[in-house]
Structures are given as C-alpha cells and as structure tokens.
mmCIF file of C-alpha atoms in Angstrom:
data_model
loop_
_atom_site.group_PDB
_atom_site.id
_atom_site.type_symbol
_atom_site.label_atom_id
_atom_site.label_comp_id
_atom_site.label_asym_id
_atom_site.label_seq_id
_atom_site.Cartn_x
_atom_site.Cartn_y
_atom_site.Cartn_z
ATOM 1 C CA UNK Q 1 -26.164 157.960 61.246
ATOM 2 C CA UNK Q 2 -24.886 155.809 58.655
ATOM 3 C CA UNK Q 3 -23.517 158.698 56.782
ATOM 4 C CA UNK Q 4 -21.969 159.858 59.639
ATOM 5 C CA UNK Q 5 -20.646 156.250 60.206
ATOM 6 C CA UNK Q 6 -19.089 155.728 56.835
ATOM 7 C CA UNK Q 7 -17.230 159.106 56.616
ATOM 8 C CA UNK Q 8 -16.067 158.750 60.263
ATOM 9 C CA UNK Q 9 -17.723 161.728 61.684
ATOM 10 C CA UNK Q 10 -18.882 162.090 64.819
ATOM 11 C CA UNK Q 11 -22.286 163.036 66.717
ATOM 12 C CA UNK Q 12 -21.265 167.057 67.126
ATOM 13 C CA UNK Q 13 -18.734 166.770 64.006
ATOM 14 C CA UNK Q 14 -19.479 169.255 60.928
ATOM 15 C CA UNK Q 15 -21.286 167.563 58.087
ATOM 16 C CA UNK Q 16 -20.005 168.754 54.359
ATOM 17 C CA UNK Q 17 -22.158 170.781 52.393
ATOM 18 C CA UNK Q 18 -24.235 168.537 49.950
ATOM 19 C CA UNK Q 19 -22.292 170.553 46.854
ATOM 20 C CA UNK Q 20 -19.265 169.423 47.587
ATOM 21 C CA UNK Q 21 -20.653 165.814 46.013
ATOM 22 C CA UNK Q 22 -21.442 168.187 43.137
ATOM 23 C CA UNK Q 23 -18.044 169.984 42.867
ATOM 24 C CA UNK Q 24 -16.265 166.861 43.500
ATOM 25 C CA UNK Q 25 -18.035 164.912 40.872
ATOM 26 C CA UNK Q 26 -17.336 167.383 38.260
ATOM 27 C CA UNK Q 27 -13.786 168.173 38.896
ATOM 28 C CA UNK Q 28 -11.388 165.733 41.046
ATOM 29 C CA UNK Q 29 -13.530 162.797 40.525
ATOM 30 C CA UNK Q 30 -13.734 163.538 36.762
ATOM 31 C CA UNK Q 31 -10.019 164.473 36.155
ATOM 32 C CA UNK Q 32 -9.319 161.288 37.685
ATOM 33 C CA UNK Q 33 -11.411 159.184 36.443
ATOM 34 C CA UNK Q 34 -12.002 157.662 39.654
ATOM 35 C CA UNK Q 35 -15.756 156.338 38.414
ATOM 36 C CA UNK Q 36 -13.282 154.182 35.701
ATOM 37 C CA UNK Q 37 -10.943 153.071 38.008
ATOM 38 C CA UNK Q 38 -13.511 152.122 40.830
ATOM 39 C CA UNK Q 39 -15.201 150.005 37.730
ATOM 40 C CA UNK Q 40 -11.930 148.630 36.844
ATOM 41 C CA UNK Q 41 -11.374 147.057 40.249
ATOM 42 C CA UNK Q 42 -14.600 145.527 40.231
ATOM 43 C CA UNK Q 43 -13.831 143.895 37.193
ATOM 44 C CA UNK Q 44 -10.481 142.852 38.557
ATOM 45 C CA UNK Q 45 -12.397 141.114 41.851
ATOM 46 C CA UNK Q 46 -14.788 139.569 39.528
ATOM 47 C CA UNK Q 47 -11.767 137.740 37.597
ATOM 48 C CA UNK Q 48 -9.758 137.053 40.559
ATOM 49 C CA UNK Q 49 -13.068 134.839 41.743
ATOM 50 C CA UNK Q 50 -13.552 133.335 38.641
ATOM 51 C CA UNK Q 51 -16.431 134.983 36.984
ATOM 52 C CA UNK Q 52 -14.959 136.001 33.805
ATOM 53 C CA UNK Q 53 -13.770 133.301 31.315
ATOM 54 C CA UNK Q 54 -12.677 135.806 28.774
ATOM 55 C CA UNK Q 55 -13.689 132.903 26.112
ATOM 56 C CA UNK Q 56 -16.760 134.588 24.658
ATOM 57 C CA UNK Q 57 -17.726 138.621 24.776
ATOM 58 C CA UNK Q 58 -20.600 139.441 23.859
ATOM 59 C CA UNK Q 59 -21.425 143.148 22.959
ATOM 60 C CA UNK Q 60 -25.547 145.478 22.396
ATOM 61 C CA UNK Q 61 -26.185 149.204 23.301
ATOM 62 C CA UNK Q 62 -29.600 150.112 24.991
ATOM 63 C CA UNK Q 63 -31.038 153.707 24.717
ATOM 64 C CA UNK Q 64 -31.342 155.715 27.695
ATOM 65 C CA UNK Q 65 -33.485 158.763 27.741
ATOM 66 C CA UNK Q 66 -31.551 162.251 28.309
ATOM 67 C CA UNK Q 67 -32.547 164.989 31.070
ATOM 68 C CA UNK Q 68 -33.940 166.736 28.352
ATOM 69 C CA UNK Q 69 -37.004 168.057 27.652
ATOM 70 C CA UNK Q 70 -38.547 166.627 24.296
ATOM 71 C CA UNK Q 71 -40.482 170.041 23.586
ATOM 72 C CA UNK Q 72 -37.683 172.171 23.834
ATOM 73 C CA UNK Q 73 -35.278 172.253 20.367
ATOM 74 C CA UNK Q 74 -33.124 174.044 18.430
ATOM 75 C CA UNK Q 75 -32.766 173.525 14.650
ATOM 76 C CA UNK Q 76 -29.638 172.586 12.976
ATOM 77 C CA UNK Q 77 -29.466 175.850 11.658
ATOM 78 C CA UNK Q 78 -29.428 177.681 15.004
ATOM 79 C CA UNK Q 79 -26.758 175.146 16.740
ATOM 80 C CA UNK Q 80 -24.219 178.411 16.518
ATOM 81 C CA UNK Q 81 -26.353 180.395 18.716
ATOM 82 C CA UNK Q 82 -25.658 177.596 21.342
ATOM 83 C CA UNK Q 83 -22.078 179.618 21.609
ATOM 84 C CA UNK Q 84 -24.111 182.645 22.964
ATOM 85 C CA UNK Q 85 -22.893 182.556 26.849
ATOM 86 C CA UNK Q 86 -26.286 182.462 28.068
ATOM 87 C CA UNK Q 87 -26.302 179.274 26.746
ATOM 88 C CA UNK Q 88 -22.604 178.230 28.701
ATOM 89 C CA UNK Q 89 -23.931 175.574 31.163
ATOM 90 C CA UNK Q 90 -21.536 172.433 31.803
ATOM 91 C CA UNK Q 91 -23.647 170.003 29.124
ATOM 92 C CA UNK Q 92 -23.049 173.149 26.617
ATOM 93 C CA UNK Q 93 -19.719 173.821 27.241
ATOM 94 C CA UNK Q 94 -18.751 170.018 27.070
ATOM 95 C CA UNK Q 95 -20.829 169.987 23.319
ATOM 96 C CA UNK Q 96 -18.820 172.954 22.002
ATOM 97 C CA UNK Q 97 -15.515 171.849 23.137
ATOM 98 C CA UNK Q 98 -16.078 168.147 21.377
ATOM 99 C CA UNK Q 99 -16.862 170.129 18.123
ATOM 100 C CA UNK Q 100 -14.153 172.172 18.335
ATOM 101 C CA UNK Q 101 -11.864 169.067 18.856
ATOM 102 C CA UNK Q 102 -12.987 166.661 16.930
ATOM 103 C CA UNK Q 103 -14.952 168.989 14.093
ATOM 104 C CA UNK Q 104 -18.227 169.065 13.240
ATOM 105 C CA UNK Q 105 -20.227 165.730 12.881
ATOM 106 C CA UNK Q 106 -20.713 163.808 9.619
ATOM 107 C CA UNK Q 107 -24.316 163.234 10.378
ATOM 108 C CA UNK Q 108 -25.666 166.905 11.796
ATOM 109 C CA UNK Q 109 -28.733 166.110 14.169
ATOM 110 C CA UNK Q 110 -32.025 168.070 12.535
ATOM 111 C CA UNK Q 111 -33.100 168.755 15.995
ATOM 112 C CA UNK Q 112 -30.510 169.660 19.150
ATOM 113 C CA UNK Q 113 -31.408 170.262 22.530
ATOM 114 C CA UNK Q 114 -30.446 173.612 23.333
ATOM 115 C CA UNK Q 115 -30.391 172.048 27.456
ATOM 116 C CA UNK Q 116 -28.119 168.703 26.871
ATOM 117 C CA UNK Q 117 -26.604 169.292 22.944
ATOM 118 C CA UNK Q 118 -24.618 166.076 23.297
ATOM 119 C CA UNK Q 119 -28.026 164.114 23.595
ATOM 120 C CA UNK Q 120 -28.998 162.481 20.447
ATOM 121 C CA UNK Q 121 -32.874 162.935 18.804
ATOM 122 C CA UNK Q 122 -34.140 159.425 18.676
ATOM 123 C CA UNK Q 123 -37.469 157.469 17.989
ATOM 124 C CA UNK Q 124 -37.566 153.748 19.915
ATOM 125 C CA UNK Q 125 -40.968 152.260 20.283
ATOM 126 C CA UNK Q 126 -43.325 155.436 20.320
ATOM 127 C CA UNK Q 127 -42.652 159.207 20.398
ATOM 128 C CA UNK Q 128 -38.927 160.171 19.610
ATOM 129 C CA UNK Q 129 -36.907 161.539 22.285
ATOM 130 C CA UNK Q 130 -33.192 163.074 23.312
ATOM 131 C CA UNK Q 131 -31.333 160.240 24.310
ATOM 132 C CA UNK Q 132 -27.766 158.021 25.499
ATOM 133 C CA UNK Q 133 -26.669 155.098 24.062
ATOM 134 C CA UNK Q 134 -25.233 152.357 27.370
ATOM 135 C CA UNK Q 135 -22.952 149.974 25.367
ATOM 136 C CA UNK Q 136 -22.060 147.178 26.924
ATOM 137 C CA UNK Q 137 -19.318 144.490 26.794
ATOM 138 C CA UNK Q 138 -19.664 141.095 29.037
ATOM 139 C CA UNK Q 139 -18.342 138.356 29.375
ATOM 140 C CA UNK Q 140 -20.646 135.099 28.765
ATOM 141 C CA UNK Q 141 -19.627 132.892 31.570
ATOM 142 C CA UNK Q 142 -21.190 134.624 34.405
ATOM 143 C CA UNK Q 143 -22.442 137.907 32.628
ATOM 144 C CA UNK Q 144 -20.054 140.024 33.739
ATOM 145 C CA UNK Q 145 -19.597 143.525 32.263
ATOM 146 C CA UNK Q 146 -16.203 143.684 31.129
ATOM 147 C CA UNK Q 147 -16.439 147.249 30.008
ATOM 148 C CA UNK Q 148 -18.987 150.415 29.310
ATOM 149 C CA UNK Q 149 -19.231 153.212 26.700
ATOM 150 C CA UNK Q 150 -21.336 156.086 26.592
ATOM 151 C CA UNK Q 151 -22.325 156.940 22.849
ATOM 152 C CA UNK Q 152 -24.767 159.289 21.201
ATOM 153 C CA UNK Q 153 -27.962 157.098 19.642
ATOM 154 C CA UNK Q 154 -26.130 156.491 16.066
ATOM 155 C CA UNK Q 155 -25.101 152.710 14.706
ATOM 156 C CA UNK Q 156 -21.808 154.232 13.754
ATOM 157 C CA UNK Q 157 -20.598 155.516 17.008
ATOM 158 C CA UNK Q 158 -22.140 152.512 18.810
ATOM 159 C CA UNK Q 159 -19.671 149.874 16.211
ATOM 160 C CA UNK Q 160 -17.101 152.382 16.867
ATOM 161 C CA UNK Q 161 -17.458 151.956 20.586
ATOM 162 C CA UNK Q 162 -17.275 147.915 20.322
ATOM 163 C CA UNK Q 163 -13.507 148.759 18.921
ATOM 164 C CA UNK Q 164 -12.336 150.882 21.820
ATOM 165 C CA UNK Q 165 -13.706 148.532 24.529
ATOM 166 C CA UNK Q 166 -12.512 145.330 23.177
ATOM 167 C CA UNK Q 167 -8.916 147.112 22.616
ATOM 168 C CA UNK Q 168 -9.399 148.875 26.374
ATOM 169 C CA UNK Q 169 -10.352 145.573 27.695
ATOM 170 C CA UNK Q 170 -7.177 144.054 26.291
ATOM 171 C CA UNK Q 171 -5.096 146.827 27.329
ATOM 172 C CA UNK Q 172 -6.137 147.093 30.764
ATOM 173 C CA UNK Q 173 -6.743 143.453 31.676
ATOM 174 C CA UNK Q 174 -4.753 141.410 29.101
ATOM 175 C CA UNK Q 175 -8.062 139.778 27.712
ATOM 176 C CA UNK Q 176 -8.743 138.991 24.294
ATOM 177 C CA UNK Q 177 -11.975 136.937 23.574
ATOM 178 C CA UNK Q 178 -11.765 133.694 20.817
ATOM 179 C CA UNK Q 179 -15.834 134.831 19.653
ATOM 180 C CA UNK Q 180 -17.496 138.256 20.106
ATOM 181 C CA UNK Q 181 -21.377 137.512 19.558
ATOM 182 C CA UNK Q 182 -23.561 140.552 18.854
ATOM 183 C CA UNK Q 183 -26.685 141.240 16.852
ATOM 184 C CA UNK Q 184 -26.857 142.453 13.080
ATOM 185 C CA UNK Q 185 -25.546 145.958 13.975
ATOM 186 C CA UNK Q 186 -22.610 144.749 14.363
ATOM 187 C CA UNK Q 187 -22.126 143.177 10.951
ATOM 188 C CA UNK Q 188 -21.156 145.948 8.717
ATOM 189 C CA UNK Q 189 -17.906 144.619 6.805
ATOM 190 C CA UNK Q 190 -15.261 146.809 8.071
ATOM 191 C CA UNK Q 191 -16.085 145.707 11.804
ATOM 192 C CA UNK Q 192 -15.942 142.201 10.715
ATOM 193 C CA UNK Q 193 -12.967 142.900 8.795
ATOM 194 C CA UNK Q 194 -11.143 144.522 12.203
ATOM 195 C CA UNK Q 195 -12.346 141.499 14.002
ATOM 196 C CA UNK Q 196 -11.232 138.652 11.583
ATOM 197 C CA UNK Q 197 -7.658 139.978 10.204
ATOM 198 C CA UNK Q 198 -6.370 142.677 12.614
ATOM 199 C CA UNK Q 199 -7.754 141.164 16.117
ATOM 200 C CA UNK Q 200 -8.268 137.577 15.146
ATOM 201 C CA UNK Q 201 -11.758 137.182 16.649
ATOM 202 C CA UNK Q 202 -14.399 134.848 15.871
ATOM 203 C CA UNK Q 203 -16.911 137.122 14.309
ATOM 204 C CA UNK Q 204 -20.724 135.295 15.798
ATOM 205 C CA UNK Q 205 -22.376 138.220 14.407
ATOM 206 C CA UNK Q 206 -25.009 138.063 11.251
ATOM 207 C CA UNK Q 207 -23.450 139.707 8.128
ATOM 208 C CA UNK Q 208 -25.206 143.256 7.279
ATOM 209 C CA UNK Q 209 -26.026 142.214 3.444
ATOM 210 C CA UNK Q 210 -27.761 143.650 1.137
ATOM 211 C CA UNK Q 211 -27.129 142.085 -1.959
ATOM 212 C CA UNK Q 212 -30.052 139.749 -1.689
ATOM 213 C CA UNK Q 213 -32.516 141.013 -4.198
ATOM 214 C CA UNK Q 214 -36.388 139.997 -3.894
ATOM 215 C CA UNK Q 215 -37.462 140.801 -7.680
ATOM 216 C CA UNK Q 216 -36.289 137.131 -9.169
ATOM 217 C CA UNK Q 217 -33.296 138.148 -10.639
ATOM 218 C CA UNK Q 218 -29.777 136.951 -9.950
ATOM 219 C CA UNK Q 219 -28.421 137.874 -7.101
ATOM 220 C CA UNK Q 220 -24.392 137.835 -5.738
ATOM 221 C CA UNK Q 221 -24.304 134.765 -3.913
ATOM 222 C CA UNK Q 222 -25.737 132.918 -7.290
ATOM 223 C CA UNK Q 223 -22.184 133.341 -8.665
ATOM 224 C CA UNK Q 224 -19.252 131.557 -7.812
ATOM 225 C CA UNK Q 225 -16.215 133.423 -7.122
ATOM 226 C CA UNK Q 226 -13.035 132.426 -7.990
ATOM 227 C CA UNK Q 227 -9.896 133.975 -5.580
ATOM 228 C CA UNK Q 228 -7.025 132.520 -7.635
ATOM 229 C CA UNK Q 229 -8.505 134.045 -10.756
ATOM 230 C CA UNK Q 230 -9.834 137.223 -9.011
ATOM 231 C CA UNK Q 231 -13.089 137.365 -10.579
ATOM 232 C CA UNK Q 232 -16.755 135.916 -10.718
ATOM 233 C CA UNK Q 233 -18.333 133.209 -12.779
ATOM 234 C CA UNK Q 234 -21.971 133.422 -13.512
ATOM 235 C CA UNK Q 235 -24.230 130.653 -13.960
ATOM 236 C CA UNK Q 236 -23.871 130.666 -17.752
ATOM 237 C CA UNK Q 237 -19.468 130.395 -17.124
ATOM 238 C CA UNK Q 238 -19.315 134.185 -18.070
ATOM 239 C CA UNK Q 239 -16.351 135.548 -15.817
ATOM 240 C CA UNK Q 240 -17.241 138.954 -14.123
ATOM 241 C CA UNK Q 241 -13.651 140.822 -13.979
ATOM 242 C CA UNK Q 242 -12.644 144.277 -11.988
ATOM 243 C CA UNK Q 243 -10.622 145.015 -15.308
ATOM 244 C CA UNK Q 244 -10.294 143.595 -18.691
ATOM 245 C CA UNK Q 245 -7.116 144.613 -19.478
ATOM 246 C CA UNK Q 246 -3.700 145.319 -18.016
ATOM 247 C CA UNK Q 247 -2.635 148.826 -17.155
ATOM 248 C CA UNK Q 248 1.252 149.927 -17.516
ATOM 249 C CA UNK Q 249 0.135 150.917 -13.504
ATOM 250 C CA UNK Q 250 -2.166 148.767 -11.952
ATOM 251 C CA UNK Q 251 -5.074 150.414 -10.217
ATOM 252 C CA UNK Q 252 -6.794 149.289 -6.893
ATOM 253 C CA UNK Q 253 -10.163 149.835 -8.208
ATOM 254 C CA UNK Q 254 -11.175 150.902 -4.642
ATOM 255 C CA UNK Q 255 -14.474 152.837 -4.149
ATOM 256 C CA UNK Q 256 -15.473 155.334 -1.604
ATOM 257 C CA UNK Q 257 -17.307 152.522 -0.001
ATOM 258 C CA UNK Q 258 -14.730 150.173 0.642
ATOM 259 C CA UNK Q 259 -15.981 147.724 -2.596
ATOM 260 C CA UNK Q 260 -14.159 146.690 -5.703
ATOM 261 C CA UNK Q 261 -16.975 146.469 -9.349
ATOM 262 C CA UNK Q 262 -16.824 143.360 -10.929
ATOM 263 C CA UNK Q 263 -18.607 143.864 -14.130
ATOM 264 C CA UNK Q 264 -19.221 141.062 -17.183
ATOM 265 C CA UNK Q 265 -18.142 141.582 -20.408
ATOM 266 C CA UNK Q 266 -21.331 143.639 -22.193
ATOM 267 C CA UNK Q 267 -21.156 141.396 -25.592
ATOM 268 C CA UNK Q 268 -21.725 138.339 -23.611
ATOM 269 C CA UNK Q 269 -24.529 139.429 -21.670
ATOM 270 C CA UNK Q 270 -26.142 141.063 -24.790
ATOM 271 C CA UNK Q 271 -26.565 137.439 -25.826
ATOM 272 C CA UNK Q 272 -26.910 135.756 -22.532
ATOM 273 C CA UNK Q 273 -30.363 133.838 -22.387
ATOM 274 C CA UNK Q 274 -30.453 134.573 -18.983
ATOM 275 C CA UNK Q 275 -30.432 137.994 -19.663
ATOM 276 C CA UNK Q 276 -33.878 138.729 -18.162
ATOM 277 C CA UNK Q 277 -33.133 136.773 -15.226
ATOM 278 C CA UNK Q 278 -29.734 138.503 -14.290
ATOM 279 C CA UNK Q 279 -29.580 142.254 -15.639
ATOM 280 C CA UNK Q 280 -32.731 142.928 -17.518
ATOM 281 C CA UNK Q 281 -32.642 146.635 -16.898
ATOM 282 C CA UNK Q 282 -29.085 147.569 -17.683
ATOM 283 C CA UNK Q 283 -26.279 146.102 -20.450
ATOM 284 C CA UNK Q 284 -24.027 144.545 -18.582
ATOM 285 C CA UNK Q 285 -24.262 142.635 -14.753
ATOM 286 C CA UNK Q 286 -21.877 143.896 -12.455
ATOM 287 C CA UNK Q 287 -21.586 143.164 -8.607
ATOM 288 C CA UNK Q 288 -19.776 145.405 -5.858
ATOM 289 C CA UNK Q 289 -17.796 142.829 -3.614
ATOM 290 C CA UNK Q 290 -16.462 144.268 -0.070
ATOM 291 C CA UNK Q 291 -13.357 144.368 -0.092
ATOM 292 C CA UNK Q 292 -13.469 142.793 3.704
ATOM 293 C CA UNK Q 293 -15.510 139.766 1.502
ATOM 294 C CA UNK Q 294 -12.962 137.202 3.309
ATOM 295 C CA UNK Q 295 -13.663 137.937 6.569
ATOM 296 C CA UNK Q 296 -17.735 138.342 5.798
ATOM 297 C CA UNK Q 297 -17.549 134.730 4.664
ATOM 298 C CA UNK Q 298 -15.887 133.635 7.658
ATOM 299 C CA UNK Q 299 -18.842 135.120 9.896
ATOM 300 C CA UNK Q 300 -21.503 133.160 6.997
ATOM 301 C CA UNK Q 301 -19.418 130.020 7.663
ATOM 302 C CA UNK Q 302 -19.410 130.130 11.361
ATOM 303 C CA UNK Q 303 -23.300 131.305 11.175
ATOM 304 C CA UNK Q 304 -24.070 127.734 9.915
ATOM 305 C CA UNK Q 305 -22.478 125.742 12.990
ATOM 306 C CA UNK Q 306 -23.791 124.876 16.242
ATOM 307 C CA UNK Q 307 -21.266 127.217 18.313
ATOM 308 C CA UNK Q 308 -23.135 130.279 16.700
ATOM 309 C CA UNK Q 309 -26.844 128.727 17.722
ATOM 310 C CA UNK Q 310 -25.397 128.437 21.608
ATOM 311 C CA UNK Q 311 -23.975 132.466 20.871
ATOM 312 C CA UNK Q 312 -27.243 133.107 19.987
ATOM 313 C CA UNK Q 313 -28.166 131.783 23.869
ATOM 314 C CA UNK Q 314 -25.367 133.453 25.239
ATOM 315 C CA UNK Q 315 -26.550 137.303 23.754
ATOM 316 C CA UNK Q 316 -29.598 137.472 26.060
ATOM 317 C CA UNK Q 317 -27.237 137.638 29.058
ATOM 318 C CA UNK Q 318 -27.208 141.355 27.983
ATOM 319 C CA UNK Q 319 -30.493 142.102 26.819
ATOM 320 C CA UNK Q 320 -31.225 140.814 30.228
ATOM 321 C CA UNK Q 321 -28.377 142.916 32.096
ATOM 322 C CA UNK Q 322 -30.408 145.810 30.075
ATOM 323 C CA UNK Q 323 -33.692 145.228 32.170
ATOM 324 C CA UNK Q 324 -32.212 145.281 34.977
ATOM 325 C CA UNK Q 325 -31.020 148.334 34.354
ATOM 326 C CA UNK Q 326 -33.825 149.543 33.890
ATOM 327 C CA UNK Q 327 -36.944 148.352 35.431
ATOM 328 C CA UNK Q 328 -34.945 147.263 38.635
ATOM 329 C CA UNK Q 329 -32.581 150.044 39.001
ATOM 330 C CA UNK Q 330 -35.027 152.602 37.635
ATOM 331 C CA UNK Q 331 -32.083 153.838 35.146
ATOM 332 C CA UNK Q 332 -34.660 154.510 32.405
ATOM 333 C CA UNK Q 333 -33.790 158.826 32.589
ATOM 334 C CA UNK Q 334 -30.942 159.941 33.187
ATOM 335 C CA UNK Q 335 -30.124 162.481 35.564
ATOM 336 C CA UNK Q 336 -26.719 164.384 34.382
ATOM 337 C CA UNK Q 337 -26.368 166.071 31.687
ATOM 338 C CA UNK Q 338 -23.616 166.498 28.729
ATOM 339 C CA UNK Q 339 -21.309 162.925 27.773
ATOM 340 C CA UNK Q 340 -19.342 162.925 30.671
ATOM 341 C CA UNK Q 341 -22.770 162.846 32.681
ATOM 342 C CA UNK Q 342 -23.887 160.100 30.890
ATOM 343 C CA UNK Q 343 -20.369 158.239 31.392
ATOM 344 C CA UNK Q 344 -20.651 158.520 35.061
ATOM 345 C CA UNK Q 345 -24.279 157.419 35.565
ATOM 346 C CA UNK Q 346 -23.452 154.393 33.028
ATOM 347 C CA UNK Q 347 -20.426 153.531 35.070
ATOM 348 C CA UNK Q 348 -21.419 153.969 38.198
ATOM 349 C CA UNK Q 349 -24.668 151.249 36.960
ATOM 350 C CA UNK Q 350 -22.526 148.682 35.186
ATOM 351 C CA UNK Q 351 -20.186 148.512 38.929
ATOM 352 C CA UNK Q 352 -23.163 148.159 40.750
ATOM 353 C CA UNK Q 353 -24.660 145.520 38.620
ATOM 354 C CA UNK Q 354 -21.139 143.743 38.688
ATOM 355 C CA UNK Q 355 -21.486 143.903 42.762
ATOM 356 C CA UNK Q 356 -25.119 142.601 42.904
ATOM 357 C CA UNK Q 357 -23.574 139.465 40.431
ATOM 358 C CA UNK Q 358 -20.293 138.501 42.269
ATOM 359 C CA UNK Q 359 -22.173 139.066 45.810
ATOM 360 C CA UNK Q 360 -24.581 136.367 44.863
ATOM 361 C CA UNK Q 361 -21.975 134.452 42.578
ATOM 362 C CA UNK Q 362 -19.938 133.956 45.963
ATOM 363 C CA UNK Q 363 -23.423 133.500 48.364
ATOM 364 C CA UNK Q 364 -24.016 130.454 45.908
ATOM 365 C CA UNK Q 365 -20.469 129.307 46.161
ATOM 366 C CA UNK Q 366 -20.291 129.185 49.936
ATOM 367 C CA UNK Q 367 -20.551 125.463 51.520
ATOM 368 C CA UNK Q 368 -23.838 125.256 53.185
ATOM 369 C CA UNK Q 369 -23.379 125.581 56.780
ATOM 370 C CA UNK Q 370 -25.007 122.116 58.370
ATOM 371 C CA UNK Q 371 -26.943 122.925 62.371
ATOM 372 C CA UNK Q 372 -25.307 120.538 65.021
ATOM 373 C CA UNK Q 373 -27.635 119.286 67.791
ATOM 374 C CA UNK Q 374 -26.394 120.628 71.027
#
C-alpha cells in the first residue's frame, strides 16, 4: 500500500516489474547521475539550515567488503582471460573498460576476482578479503558529509580521492575549508604540498616521515637548515650542499621521488669526530629533503598548537559516521558489483546518513511546544 501510495497507483492499477529498478539503476539513473545529484541537494538543505560551517573538513576512508567471494581468484597472470566473453558481466565489463582508458595499474593486484575485478584484495583485522574503499569528506560543525568517493583499498587512490572531493566540493558548492584534519595517511608531502601552496589549506594532518632513525645516529631534524643559503649545517658547522660547484647550466637536482640530496663535503666528514655518530657506515652524510619541505614544516608547526589537539577531537566525527555505517545501517557487504556499484551504494548511504542528521538537527532546534490547561 505504501508503494502503491508513493508512486500514485491505484488499488486495480498495474504494478512495474521489479527489473525495471534494475534497468533503471544501471542505465538512466547512472547516465544521469541522479544518485549525485539527489546527494548534492541534501547537502544543499543541510547548508541552507545551517549545518555546515565549511571552517574545518575533515577527511578517512573505511573498507567495505565486496560481493565477492574470497575463495574464488584469478592470478595476475590470468587477468587477460577476464576478456573471454564468458566472463562479460556488468562488474567485468566496467574493469576492462577502466584499463583500457586509463591503462593498466601501477600497482597490479596478485590476486583479482574473476566475479567483481574492480574489488581490491585486502587484509584489515583478520583474513584478507575483496574489498571498497567509502571516503569520506565532512564538515566538523555538525558532521555533515560534504562529499563521497568510491576507491579501490590502496593509500594512493584514497589521497588521490581527498583532491577531487575537496576541488568538487569547491566547485559545486563554493566551499573551501581554512583546516582539513585527517590521520597520517594523509601526510605524504605532495598532498601537503597541494594543500599548503596550490589550495591554501591548513594542513592538521601528521607528517608521513621517515627520516627519524632509531640506531643513535644523526638524524635530519638534528641539522639546521639554512633557506637563504640553500643548504644544511650539521652540528659540527659542516654545510651539507645539493652542489659544490656552479654549472655553466644549472641543474634542478630533482629525483624520481620528488627530493633534492644534500650531501657534506667527504674530506670534512673523514675527519669529523662525530663521524660514528652521523655516517659511520658510508664516507660522506647526505640527507634527501622533499622538495614540498616548506609546506611539511608548516603541518609540524601547526601540529604543536592547541587548534591541532581540538582537530584531533573533531576527526572522530567520522570514525563515528563510519559505525554507523556499519553496525546501524548493516553496510558492512556490499551488494553491487563493479565501481559504479560501489558509488551508488556509498552515495545512496552518505544521503541517508545526512537525512537521519538534519532530521534530528531540526527536531532539536524546534521550540518546545508548552500544554495549556483548558
């Protein structure tokens, strides 16, 4: 009756077959993007009431199993046979057309899933497991979910992914947060770099660094560095120097991983007493600095203020958003298959959890409604 009801049908009127959901979903609904758009407008309600600040975003992806069965695999080796058309289901056809598109992967799965091929092999807390990444992007006032990406289970795509929703979020709703807070994922140095010099974000993220060592020697943040000079002093005054003399054409001195090598000069450090404590197992100390370094020290600086500790508050508003998800609306599997199946399901979540927060957002906000003695 309430079916009937909400499409306007009557007692003795024809009911649509129950694949035209199906056939709807994956064409008209998906050309359009109507799942998008009907998110969109939630979003749009939520800052027309005053829910979203657009002061702080805050930003964490949460693994969601696939439709997949874990037993079932194919090995890297035998992706190609996935182009055999017995294999041409939708999840199939979507994988083949995103490798012919975009090209093959940079990091090629060892195990694919010969039923969902998009799903990523992935091991969180106990047997591994085909699986979606839900990223999320909210806003800390109210915890509202500003925008949602589907990813595959990889750090890179899931940084990526924080990129093109803070940009779409921008785009689409002319909002640009003054912090983004997120965990250490999201503290590789180009990321920070984006945020700092191209988007002007506060960056209340802890820096990915490696360059602590643990053995008692020396390690990068026990020399000073010098920008004016553009180079390193040690401890013992020694400067460490990309170059130690002019070219007729200067170089960059750019790696392949986005660093510049700052290396000591070897005669000094043959007859540094510090040796042993700096670079006892090669001639010369030398120190790869980022060359997003600036923007690295910005997100050190702000780590040490009290506006970070509070950002550190304001994350669990997704963690918890994530629970919801899943222990209260049982989104723990999902139940489409291929990227754009994963899209919808994570779209169609995020609105509803956006609903459930502005319906009780407003409840809260209505004047309590005093009984008059008749």
């Amino acid at each position: 009756m309430a079916y009937r009801w909400f499409c306007r049908l009557g007692l003795e009127d024809a009911v649509p077959d129950h694949s035209t959901f199906s056939k709807n979903r994956h064409g008209r609904f998906r050309e359009s993007d109507a799942f998008r758009q009907v998110f969109e407008s939630v979003v749009t309600r939520c800052m027309k009431e005053g829910l979203v600040g657009g002061e702080g975003f805050a930003v964490d992806a949460s693994v969601i199993k696939a439709d997949a069965n874990r037993s079932r695999s194919t090995a890297r080796e035998g992706a190609e046979d996935l182009r055999d058309p017995q294999h041409a289901t939708r999840a199939v056809r979507e994988y083949l057309a995103a490798l012919d598109a975009q090209g093959e992967p940079v990091t090629v799965p060892a195990s694919i899933s010969p039923t969902d091929p998009g799903a990523r092999w992935t091991a969180v807390d106990g047997p591994a497991f085909y699986a979606y990444s839900t990223n999320y992007l909210i806003d800390v006032q109210a915890g509202i979910i500003v925008d949602v990406e589907a990813t595959p289970t990889l750090r890179t795509a899931e940084v990526k992914a924080t990129r093109t929703m803070i940009e779409r979020v921008e785009e689409r709703f002319d909002l640009k947060p003054e912090r983004l807070i997120g965990d250490m994922a999201y503290g590789n140095a180009e990321l920070l770099g984006w945020m700092v010099n191209d988007k002007g974000i506060a960056p209340h993220v802890p820096v990915w660094d490696k360059t602590q060592r643990d053995d008692g020697t020396l390690s990068s943040s026990d020399f000073e560095w010098d920008e004016r000079a553009n180079e390193y002093r040690c401890p013992q005054g020694q400067p460490l120097r990309s170059e130690w003399r002019i070219f007729k054409h200067p170089r960059t001195r750019i790696t392949k991983a986005n660093t510049i090598i700052y290396h000591a000069s070897q005669a000094a450090c043959s007859k540094c007493p510090m040796k042993s404590h700096c670079c006892p197992n090669t001639p010369r100390r030398k120190i790869a600095r980022s060359v997003h370094e600036s923007a690295r020290d910005v997100a050190r600086n702000i780590a040490k203020t009290d506006a970070y500790k509070q950002s550190r508050k304001d994350r669990k508003k997704v963690e918890v958003l994530f629970a919801h998800l899943k222990r209260i609306l049982r989104l723990d599997r999902l139940r489409l298959r291929g990227p754009n199946g994963a899209h919808d399901e994570f779209l169609l979540a995020a609105t509803a959890q956006n609903l459930r927060r502005m319906a009780k957002w407003l409840f809260s906000a209505q004047p309590e409604v005093t009984s008059m003695a008749i």
